[in-house]
Structures are given as structure tokens and as C-alpha cells.
PDB file of C-alpha atoms and ligand atoms in Angstrom:
ATOM      1  CA  UNK A   1      -0.161   0.084  -0.249  1.00  0.00           C
ATOM      2  CA  UNK A   2       1.313   3.470  -0.807  1.00  0.00           C
ATOM      3  CA  UNK A   3       1.985   5.496   2.956  1.00  0.00           C
ATOM      4  CA  UNK A   4       0.914   8.369   0.973  1.00  0.00           C
ATOM      5  CA  UNK A   5      -2.631   7.560   0.391  1.00  0.00           C
ATOM      6  CA  UNK A   6      -3.255   5.507   3.011  1.00  0.00           C
ATOM      7  CA  UNK A   7      -3.230   8.288   5.549  1.00  0.00           C
ATOM      8  CA  UNK A   8      -5.108  10.794   3.446  1.00  0.00           C
ATOM      9  CA  UNK A   9      -8.542  11.622   5.690  1.00  0.00           C
ATOM     10  CA  UNK A  10     -10.589  14.723   5.379  1.00  0.00           C
ATOM     11  CA  UNK A  11     -13.910  14.532   7.444  1.00  0.00           C
ATOM     12  CA  UNK A  12     -17.305  15.678   6.351  1.00  0.00           C
ATOM     13  CA  UNK A  13     -18.348  18.371   8.325  1.00  0.00           C
ATOM     14  CA  UNK A  14     -20.324  20.671   5.685  1.00  0.00           C
ATOM     15  CA  UNK A  15     -24.177  20.134   6.403  1.00  0.00           C
ATOM     16  CA  UNK A  16     -26.587  16.898   7.566  1.00  0.00           C
ATOM     17  CA  UNK A  17     -29.229  15.467   4.861  1.00  0.00           C
ATOM     18  CA  UNK A  18     -32.290  15.030   7.221  1.00  0.00           C
ATOM     19  CA  UNK A  19     -34.806  15.896   5.122  1.00  0.00           C
ATOM     20  CA  UNK A  20     -35.408  15.682   1.047  1.00  0.00           C
ATOM     21  CA  UNK A  21     -37.786  16.830  -1.601  1.00  0.00           C
ATOM     22  CA  UNK A  22     -40.253  14.547  -2.328  1.00  0.00           C
ATOM     23  CA  UNK A  23     -39.762  15.010  -5.969  1.00  0.00           C
ATOM     24  CA  UNK A  24     -36.516  13.339  -6.651  1.00  0.00           C
ATOM     25  CA  UNK A  25     -36.170  15.886  -9.908  1.00  0.00           C
ATOM     26  CA  UNK A  26     -36.528  19.031  -7.941  1.00  0.00           C
ATOM     27  CA  UNK A  27     -33.796  17.556  -4.654  1.00  0.00           C
ATOM     28  CA  UNK A  28     -31.434  17.256  -8.405  1.00  0.00           C
ATOM     29  CA  UNK A  29     -32.099  20.678  -9.335  1.00  0.00           C
ATOM     30  CA  UNK A  30     -31.537  22.389  -6.204  1.00  0.00           C
ATOM     31  CA  UNK A  31     -27.970  20.587  -5.725  1.00  0.00           C
ATOM     32  CA  UNK A  32     -27.180  20.780  -8.903  1.00  0.00           C
ATOM     33  CA  UNK A  33     -27.938  24.568  -8.528  1.00  0.00           C
ATOM     34  CA  UNK A  34     -26.542  24.607  -5.637  1.00  0.00           C
ATOM     35  CA  UNK A  35     -23.066  23.138  -7.108  1.00  0.00           C
ATOM     36  CA  UNK A  36     -23.371  25.488  -9.395  1.00  0.00           C
ATOM     37  CA  UNK A  37     -23.645  28.764  -7.516  1.00  0.00           C
ATOM     38  CA  UNK A  38     -20.638  27.590  -5.321  1.00  0.00           C
ATOM     39  CA  UNK A  39     -18.571  27.410  -9.044  1.00  0.00           C
ATOM     40  CA  UNK A  40     -17.960  23.688  -8.830  1.00  0.00           C
ATOM     41  CA  UNK A  41     -15.476  23.313 -12.079  1.00  0.00           C
ATOM     42  CA  UNK A  42     -17.739  21.219 -14.809  1.00  0.00           C
ATOM     43  CA  UNK A  43     -20.795  20.683 -11.871  1.00  0.00           C
ATOM     44  CA  UNK A  44     -22.775  18.804 -14.780  1.00  0.00           C
ATOM     45  CA  UNK A  45     -19.814  16.575 -15.196  1.00  0.00           C
ATOM     46  CA  UNK A  46     -20.944  12.988 -14.152  1.00  0.00           C
ATOM     47  CA  UNK A  47     -19.522   9.455 -14.167  1.00  0.00           C
ATOM     48  CA  UNK A  48     -22.340   7.193 -16.865  1.00  0.00           C
ATOM     49  CA  UNK A  49     -22.153   3.639 -15.980  1.00  0.00           C
ATOM     50  CA  UNK A  50     -23.250   1.018 -18.589  1.00  0.00           C
ATOM     51  CA  UNK A  51     -22.200  -2.645 -19.550  1.00  0.00           C
ATOM     52  CA  UNK A  52     -21.531  -4.201 -21.951  1.00  0.00           C
ATOM     53  CA  UNK A  53     -23.047  -7.528 -23.909  1.00  0.00           C
ATOM     54  CA  UNK A  54     -20.152  -9.579 -21.951  1.00  0.00           C
ATOM     55  CA  UNK A  55     -21.762  -8.128 -18.716  1.00  0.00           C
ATOM     56  CA  UNK A  56     -18.689  -6.281 -17.850  1.00  0.00           C
ATOM     57  CA  UNK A  57     -19.184  -2.881 -16.167  1.00  0.00           C
ATOM     58  CA  UNK A  58     -17.745   0.040 -17.487  1.00  0.00           C
ATOM     59  CA  UNK A  59     -17.960   3.412 -17.095  1.00  0.00           C
ATOM     60  CA  UNK A  60     -16.333   7.645 -18.598  1.00  0.00           C
ATOM     61  CA  UNK A  61     -17.290  11.135 -17.444  1.00  0.00           C
ATOM     62  CA  UNK A  62     -19.374  13.174 -20.018  1.00  0.00           C
ATOM     63  CA  UNK A  63     -21.679  16.228 -19.041  1.00  0.00           C
ATOM     64  CA  UNK A  64     -25.544  15.913 -18.732  1.00  0.00           C
ATOM     65  CA  UNK A  65     -26.627  18.743 -20.998  1.00  0.00           C
ATOM     66  CA  UNK A  66     -30.275  18.803 -19.747  1.00  0.00           C
ATOM     67  CA  UNK A  67     -32.748  17.317 -17.689  1.00  0.00           C
ATOM     68  CA  UNK A  68     -36.658  17.367 -16.111  1.00  0.00           C
ATOM     69  CA  UNK A  69     -39.732  14.593 -15.522  1.00  0.00           C
ATOM     70  CA  UNK A  70     -39.544  12.846 -18.551  1.00  0.00           C
ATOM     71  CA  UNK A  71     -34.894  11.536 -17.851  1.00  0.00           C
ATOM     72  CA  UNK A  72     -31.473  13.194 -18.265  1.00  0.00           C
ATOM     73  CA  UNK A  73     -29.782  14.023 -20.867  1.00  0.00           C
ATOM     74  CA  UNK A  74     -26.144  13.552 -22.596  1.00  0.00           C
ATOM     75  CA  UNK A  75     -24.733  13.370 -25.642  1.00  0.00           C
ATOM     76  CA  UNK A  76     -22.461  11.102 -27.773  1.00  0.00           C
ATOM     77  CA  UNK A  77     -21.423   8.976 -30.755  1.00  0.00           C
ATOM     78  CA  UNK A  78     -23.892   6.353 -30.852  1.00  0.00           C
ATOM     79  CA  UNK A  79     -21.363   4.001 -32.038  1.00  0.00           C
ATOM     80  CA  UNK A  80     -18.690   4.515 -29.632  1.00  0.00           C
ATOM     81  CA  UNK A  81     -17.879   1.680 -26.555  1.00  0.00           C
ATOM     82  CA  UNK A  82     -20.926   3.089 -24.649  1.00  0.00           C
ATOM     83  CA  UNK A  83     -23.241   3.153 -27.336  1.00  0.00           C
ATOM     84  CA  UNK A  84     -22.982  -0.412 -28.141  1.00  0.00           C
ATOM     85  CA  UNK A  85     -23.196  -1.144 -24.400  1.00  0.00           C
ATOM     86  CA  UNK A  86     -26.534   0.938 -24.224  1.00  0.00           C
ATOM     87  CA  UNK A  87     -27.702  -0.812 -28.198  1.00  0.00           C
ATOM     88  CA  UNK A  88     -26.757  -3.962 -25.989  1.00  0.00           C
ATOM     89  CA  UNK A  89     -28.659  -3.556 -22.634  1.00  0.00           C
ATOM     90  CA  UNK A  90     -30.388  -0.009 -22.809  1.00  0.00           C
ATOM     91  CA  UNK A  91     -29.681   0.937 -18.712  1.00  0.00           C
ATOM     92  CA  UNK A  92     -27.030   3.043 -17.057  1.00  0.00           C
ATOM     93  CA  UNK A  93     -25.877   4.655 -13.708  1.00  0.00           C
ATOM     94  CA  UNK A  94     -24.976   8.091 -13.266  1.00  0.00           C
ATOM     95  CA  UNK A  95     -22.958   9.945 -10.156  1.00  0.00           C
ATOM     96  CA  UNK A  96     -21.637  13.058  -9.661  1.00  0.00           C
ATOM     97  CA  UNK A  97     -19.535  13.808  -6.727  1.00  0.00           C
ATOM     98  CA  UNK A  98     -19.096  17.700  -5.857  1.00  0.00           C
ATOM     99  CA  UNK A  99     -16.829  17.495  -3.735  1.00  0.00           C
ATOM    100  CA  UNK A 100     -17.363  21.319  -2.875  1.00  0.00           C
ATOM    101  CA  UNK A 101     -20.310  19.829  -0.963  1.00  0.00           C
ATOM    102  CA  UNK A 102     -19.209  16.620   0.278  1.00  0.00           C
ATOM    103  CA  UNK A 103     -22.093  15.707  -2.129  1.00  0.00           C
ATOM    104  CA  UNK A 104     -22.613  12.477  -4.394  1.00  0.00           C
ATOM    105  CA  UNK A 105     -25.766  11.893  -6.671  1.00  0.00           C
ATOM    106  CA  UNK A 106     -26.459   8.170  -8.082  1.00  0.00           C
ATOM    107  CA  UNK A 107     -29.376   7.883 -10.887  1.00  0.00           C
ATOM    108  CA  UNK A 108     -30.530   4.839 -12.399  1.00  0.00           C
ATOM    109  CA  UNK A 109     -32.695   3.858 -15.273  1.00  0.00           C
ATOM    110  CA  UNK A 110     -33.341   2.583 -18.204  1.00  0.00           C
ATOM    111  CA  UNK A 111     -31.465   4.755 -21.351  1.00  0.00           C
ATOM    112  CA  UNK A 112     -33.255   5.660 -24.581  1.00  0.00           C
ATOM    113  CA  UNK A 113     -31.980   7.583 -28.279  1.00  0.00           C
ATOM    114  CA  UNK A 114     -33.279  11.228 -27.881  1.00  0.00           C
ATOM    115  CA  UNK A 115     -36.074  12.140 -30.908  1.00  0.00           C
ATOM    116  CA  UNK A 116     -33.770  13.218 -34.222  1.00  0.00           C
ATOM    117  CA  UNK A 117     -35.067  16.449 -34.161  1.00  0.00           C
ATOM    118  CA  UNK A 118     -33.594  16.629 -29.949  1.00  0.00           C
ATOM    119  CA  UNK A 119     -29.554  15.608 -31.444  1.00  0.00           C
ATOM    120  CA  UNK A 120     -30.198  18.137 -34.356  1.00  0.00           C
ATOM    121  CA  UNK A 121     -31.337  21.483 -31.935  1.00  0.00           C
ATOM    122  CA  UNK A 122     -28.639  20.427 -30.105  1.00  0.00           C
ATOM    123  CA  UNK A 123     -25.728  19.555 -32.482  1.00  0.00           C
ATOM    124  CA  UNK A 124     -26.522  22.955 -33.872  1.00  0.00           C
ATOM    125  CA  UNK A 125     -26.172  25.040 -30.629  1.00  0.00           C
ATOM    126  CA  UNK A 126     -22.824  23.982 -30.972  1.00  0.00           C
ATOM    127  CA  UNK A 127     -19.587  25.766 -31.997  1.00  0.00           C
ATOM    128  CA  UNK A 128     -18.573  24.702 -35.107  1.00  0.00           C
ATOM    129  CA  UNK A 129     -15.189  23.424 -34.061  1.00  0.00           C
ATOM    130  CA  UNK A 130     -17.210  20.871 -31.300  1.00  0.00           C
ATOM    131  CA  UNK A 131     -19.727  20.465 -34.438  1.00  0.00           C
ATOM    132  CA  UNK A 132     -16.612  18.921 -36.659  1.00  0.00           C
ATOM    133  CA  UNK A 133     -14.503  17.572 -34.323  1.00  0.00           C
ATOM    134  CA  UNK A 134     -17.501  15.367 -32.714  1.00  0.00           C
ATOM    135  CA  UNK A 135     -18.590  14.474 -36.918  1.00  0.00           C
ATOM    136  CA  UNK A 136     -14.548  13.749 -37.579  1.00  0.00           C
ATOM    137  CA  UNK A 137     -14.449  10.973 -34.454  1.00  0.00           C
ATOM    138  CA  UNK A 138     -14.663   7.592 -34.685  1.00  0.00           C
ATOM    139  CA  UNK A 139     -14.992   7.843 -31.223  1.00  0.00           C
ATOM    140  CA  UNK A 140     -13.476   4.684 -29.132  1.00  0.00           C
ATOM    141  CA  UNK A 141     -11.921   3.447 -31.896  1.00  0.00           C
ATOM    142  CA  UNK A 142      -8.148   2.186 -33.216  1.00  0.00           C
ATOM    143  CA  UNK A 143      -6.538   5.222 -34.760  1.00  0.00           C
ATOM    144  CA  UNK A 144      -3.201   5.513 -36.174  1.00  0.00           C
ATOM    145  CA  UNK A 145      -2.796   9.005 -35.331  1.00  0.00           C
ATOM    146  CA  UNK A 146      -3.903  11.934 -35.218  1.00  0.00           C
ATOM    147  CA  UNK A 147      -3.795  12.955 -38.456  1.00  0.00           C
ATOM    148  CA  UNK A 148      -6.385  10.906 -39.424  1.00  0.00           C
ATOM    149  CA  UNK A 149      -8.535  13.583 -37.130  1.00  0.00           C
ATOM    150  CA  UNK A 150      -7.849  16.638 -38.665  1.00  0.00           C
ATOM    151  CA  UNK A 151      -7.337  15.550 -42.235  1.00  0.00           C
ATOM    152  CA  UNK A 152     -11.113  14.603 -41.730  1.00  0.00           C
ATOM    153  CA  UNK A 153     -11.816  17.859 -39.841  1.00  0.00           C
ATOM    154  CA  UNK A 154     -10.823  19.468 -42.910  1.00  0.00           C
ATOM    155  CA  UNK A 155     -12.402  17.830 -45.548  1.00  0.00           C
ATOM    156  CA  UNK A 156     -15.838  18.174 -43.619  1.00  0.00           C
ATOM    157  CA  UNK A 157     -14.865  22.085 -43.246  1.00  0.00           C
ATOM    158  CA  UNK A 158     -14.308  21.826 -47.000  1.00  0.00           C
ATOM    159  CA  UNK A 159     -17.537  20.261 -48.033  1.00  0.00           C
ATOM    160  CA  UNK A 160     -19.430  21.715 -45.686  1.00  0.00           C
ATOM    161  CA  UNK A 161     -18.361  25.707 -45.300  1.00  0.00           C
ATOM    162  CA  UNK A 162     -21.370  26.633 -44.420  1.00  0.00           C
ATOM    163  CA  UNK A 163     -23.568  24.515 -41.968  1.00  0.00           C
ATOM    164  CA  UNK A 164     -22.912  21.445 -41.059  1.00  0.00           C
ATOM    165  CA  UNK A 165     -25.826  18.312 -40.566  1.00  0.00           C
ATOM    166  CA  UNK A 166     -25.142  16.216 -37.728  1.00  0.00           C
ATOM    167  CA  UNK A 167     -23.949  13.173 -38.262  1.00  0.00           C
ATOM    168  CA  UNK A 168     -26.426  10.339 -37.685  1.00  0.00           C
ATOM    169  CA  UNK A 169     -24.364   8.264 -35.373  1.00  0.00           C
ATOM    170  CA  UNK A 170     -24.131  11.127 -33.247  1.00  0.00           C
ATOM    171  CA  UNK A 171     -27.131  12.205 -30.698  1.00  0.00           C
ATOM    172  CA  UNK A 172     -28.244  12.336 -27.319  1.00  0.00           C
ATOM    173  CA  UNK A 173     -29.136   9.348 -25.088  1.00  0.00           C
ATOM    174  CA  UNK A 174     -31.811  10.258 -22.038  1.00  0.00           C
ATOM    175  CA  UNK A 175     -31.950   8.417 -18.975  1.00  0.00           C
ATOM    176  CA  UNK A 176     -35.514   7.996 -17.522  1.00  0.00           C
ATOM    177  CA  UNK A 177     -34.578   7.386 -13.967  1.00  0.00           C
ATOM    178  CA  UNK A 178     -36.377   4.815 -11.371  1.00  0.00           C
ATOM    179  CA  UNK A 179     -33.703   5.427  -9.034  1.00  0.00           C
ATOM    180  CA  UNK A 180     -31.815   8.396  -7.169  1.00  0.00           C
ATOM    181  CA  UNK A 181     -29.616   7.981  -4.028  1.00  0.00           C
ATOM    182  CA  UNK A 182     -28.739  11.277  -2.625  1.00  0.00           C
ATOM    183  CA  UNK A 183     -25.213  11.645  -0.092  1.00  0.00           C
ATOM    184  CA  UNK A 184     -23.852  14.155   2.497  1.00  0.00           C
ATOM    185  CA  UNK A 185     -20.831  13.481   4.118  1.00  0.00           C
ATOM    186  CA  UNK A 186     -21.089  13.577   7.592  1.00  0.00           C
ATOM    187  CA  UNK A 187     -18.739  13.386  10.717  1.00  0.00           C
ATOM    188  CA  UNK A 188     -17.352  10.352  11.819  1.00  0.00           C
ATOM    189  CA  UNK A 189     -18.030   8.933   8.536  1.00  0.00           C
ATOM    190  CA  UNK A 190     -21.896   8.897   9.465  1.00  0.00           C
ATOM    191  CA  UNK A 191     -22.657  10.128   6.637  1.00  0.00           C
ATOM    192  CA  UNK A 192     -27.361  11.364   5.080  1.00  0.00           C
ATOM    193  CA  UNK A 193     -27.927   8.600   1.967  1.00  0.00           C
ATOM    194  CA  UNK A 194     -31.637   8.631   0.909  1.00  0.00           C
ATOM    195  CA  UNK A 195     -32.689   6.493  -1.854  1.00  0.00           C
ATOM    196  CA  UNK A 196     -36.113   7.286  -4.129  1.00  0.00           C
ATOM    197  CA  UNK A 197     -37.383   3.717  -5.818  1.00  0.00           C
ATOM    198  CA  UNK A 198     -39.680   4.177  -8.076  1.00  0.00           C
ATOM    199  CA  UNK A 199     -42.851   1.932  -7.715  1.00  0.00           C
ATOM    200  CA  UNK A 200     -45.888   2.183  -9.281  1.00  0.00           C
ATOM    201  CA  UNK A 201     -45.528   5.596 -10.208  1.00  0.00           C
ATOM    202  CA  UNK A 202     -44.824   6.876  -6.839  1.00  0.00           C
ATOM    203  CA  UNK A 203     -41.493   7.357  -5.286  1.00  0.00           C
ATOM    204  CA  UNK A 204     -40.293   5.038  -2.393  1.00  0.00           C
ATOM    205  CA  UNK A 205     -38.338   7.464  -0.010  1.00  0.00           C
ATOM    206  CA  UNK A 206     -35.774   5.600   2.270  1.00  0.00           C
ATOM    207  CA  UNK A 207     -33.114   6.175   4.545  1.00  0.00           C
ATOM    208  CA  UNK A 208     -29.769   3.721   3.797  1.00  0.00           C
ATOM    209  CA  UNK A 209     -27.228   3.218   5.965  1.00  0.00           C
ATOM    210  CA  UNK A 210     -23.950   4.939   5.944  1.00  0.00           C
TER     211      UNK A 210
HETATM  212  C1  FMN B 301     -15.113  16.798 -18.258  1.00  0.00           C
HETATM  213  C2  FMN B 301     -15.465  15.477 -19.623  1.00  0.00           C
HETATM  214  C3  FMN B 301     -16.254  15.847 -20.096  1.00  0.00           C
HETATM  215  C4  FMN B 301     -17.045  14.505 -21.105  1.00  0.00           C
HETATM  216  N1  FMN B 301     -17.749  14.930 -21.403  1.00  0.00           N
HETATM  217  C5  FMN B 301     -18.491  14.033 -22.947  1.00  0.00           C
HETATM  218  C6  FMN B 301     -19.741  13.855 -23.440  1.00  0.00           C
HETATM  219  O1  FMN B 301     -20.919  14.670 -23.074  1.00  0.00           O
HETATM  220  N2  FMN B 301     -19.348  12.956 -23.958  1.00  0.00           N
HETATM  221  C7  FMN B 301     -18.955  12.529 -24.649  1.00  0.00           C
HETATM  222  O2  FMN B 301     -18.932  11.303 -25.767  1.00  0.00           O
HETATM  223  N3  FMN B 301     -17.872  12.132 -24.583  1.00  0.00           N
HETATM  224  C8  FMN B 301     -17.259  13.493 -23.817  1.00  0.00           C
HETATM  225  N4  FMN B 301     -16.430  13.023 -22.551  1.00  0.00           N
HETATM  226  C9  FMN B 301     -15.376  11.573 -23.046  1.00  0.00           C
HETATM  227  C10 FMN B 301     -15.905  10.897 -22.804  1.00  0.00           C
HETATM  228  O3  FMN B 301     -14.938  11.041 -21.131  1.00  0.00           O
HETATM  229  C11 FMN B 301     -15.025   9.211 -23.157  1.00  0.00           C
HETATM  230  O4  FMN B 301     -13.829   9.763 -23.172  1.00  0.00           O
HETATM  231  C12 FMN B 301     -15.781   9.501 -24.766  1.00  0.00           C
HETATM  232  O5  FMN B 301     -16.964   9.447 -24.422  1.00  0.00           O
HETATM  233  C13 FMN B 301     -16.172   7.863 -25.003  1.00  0.00           C
HETATM  234  O6  FMN B 301     -16.464   6.853 -24.038  1.00  0.00           O
HETATM  235  P1  FMN B 301     -16.778   5.826 -24.911  1.00  0.00           P
HETATM  236  O7  FMN B 301     -15.395   4.789 -25.281  1.00  0.00           O
HETATM  237  O8  FMN B 301     -16.973   4.759 -22.885  1.00  0.00           O
HETATM  238  O9  FMN B 301     -17.812   5.500 -25.098  1.00  0.00           O
HETATM  239  C14 FMN B 301     -15.778  14.166 -21.650  1.00  0.00           C
HETATM  240  C15 FMN B 301     -14.504  12.963 -20.695  1.00  0.00           C
HETATM  241  C16 FMN B 301     -14.653  14.946 -19.936  1.00  0.00           C
HETATM  242  C17 FMN B 301     -13.170  14.077 -18.665  1.00  0.00           C
END
């Protein structure tokens, strides 16, 4: 064991969580806005875990781009590793860690593609450089060198000097939640945890042991 990390220890003392909003979307909205107000870098950065055809989980950080009662949306390449996992098993888990607030949120559910119109609208709103790189990158594939990407970007730039259409393999996914967990760090590692489980259209709220 590496001594320098074995002895790293932080006490969580900022707050306790004794009451949650009965609507987990509103609870999440409040916490996300507190994270934004606290100027946490990339407060909408979340780890998204998926499970492949072989039962093996993987995760990666992506940016949450929107949420409402219908679900939580992020954008990516549908042919990427995560895209292949989701095609095989349309479920995922998202988690947020906001250290400055000593808070963690976990959201689980099923995954669906957002409508092509929603993906078009978001793609059109991105800076041109991001559009070109998204359209050029065969995300998660092995490439021989970065030059391949620069060449593709240049080619696309010439083919589409004005508006670049959204590639079909790039778009949004919506996680439709059936489980939430809100975690607030506490003194003596007695953290507060509240789980929301969807049962017959109602959210059942339970406190979990830390
Ligand atoms: C802060 C941060 C934000 C990211 N946002 C996205 C995103 O919104 N969409 C995306 O496809 N990849 C995003 N990435 C890259 C992913 O982590 C990942 O490398 C990529 O999606 C390929 O993942 P996969 O091979 O598991 O499919 C982000 C990475 C970081 C560190």
C-alpha cells in the first residue's frame, strides 16, 4: 500500500441531510444549482456507467446537458463503446461527486435515444469546432495517428463551408430514472443517504445506512 494515500483523510462537516424534497428531480435541481452557485468546476460532469453484452461494466465522464421529469440527457457518439453497451443493454447509472459540497448523487434507469430533432437542435447549438470534431472522430475506435482526425476535419470543413449537418451516429441519450440516491458526507463517516425507488408510479423514499 502507498502510505501517502493511506493516510489521506478528510472529515465531512458541512451539512447534514434530514429531509429531502419528495420529488427527486426537484431535489436534484436544488443540489445542482447549489453546485453551480458554489462554482464547482464542471458541475454537470458525471460518471456514466454502462454494461456491455459480456456483462462487464465500464464508465466514463460525460456532461449532463438537460433534465426534466422525462429524464436526464447527454450527447455522444452512438457507435462508441458506451453506444454499443447501450444498444446491447439499454440501462445506465449516472453519478455526480461535488467535493466542495461533500455531496454525491446516483441516478439509475433505462436509456433511450432522444428524438432526432432534439439531437439536431443541440448539435446546431454547438461551436463549429466541436461539431467538426464530433463528426470527424470515430469515437472509441483505434486510430493510427491524430492526423486522421485533422484530415477528416479539413475535408468536412471544405464539404460544408456553412452549416454542418449532424452525423446520424451522433446524438443524445435520455436516462429515464427509476432510482435516485442523495448522499451528504457526515462527521465520523456517519453520512446521510436517501434512496428514491420508483414503485407503481410513486417515489418511495428510504434512509440508507452509510
Ligand atoms: C469533463 C469531461 C466531459 C466529457 N464530456 C463528454 C460528453 O459530453 N460526451 C462524450 O461523448 N464524451 C465526453 N467526454 C469523454 C468521455 O469521458 C469518453 O472518453 C468518451 O465519450 C468515450 O467513451 P467510451 O469509449 O466509453 O464510449 C468527457 C470527458 C470529460 C473528462
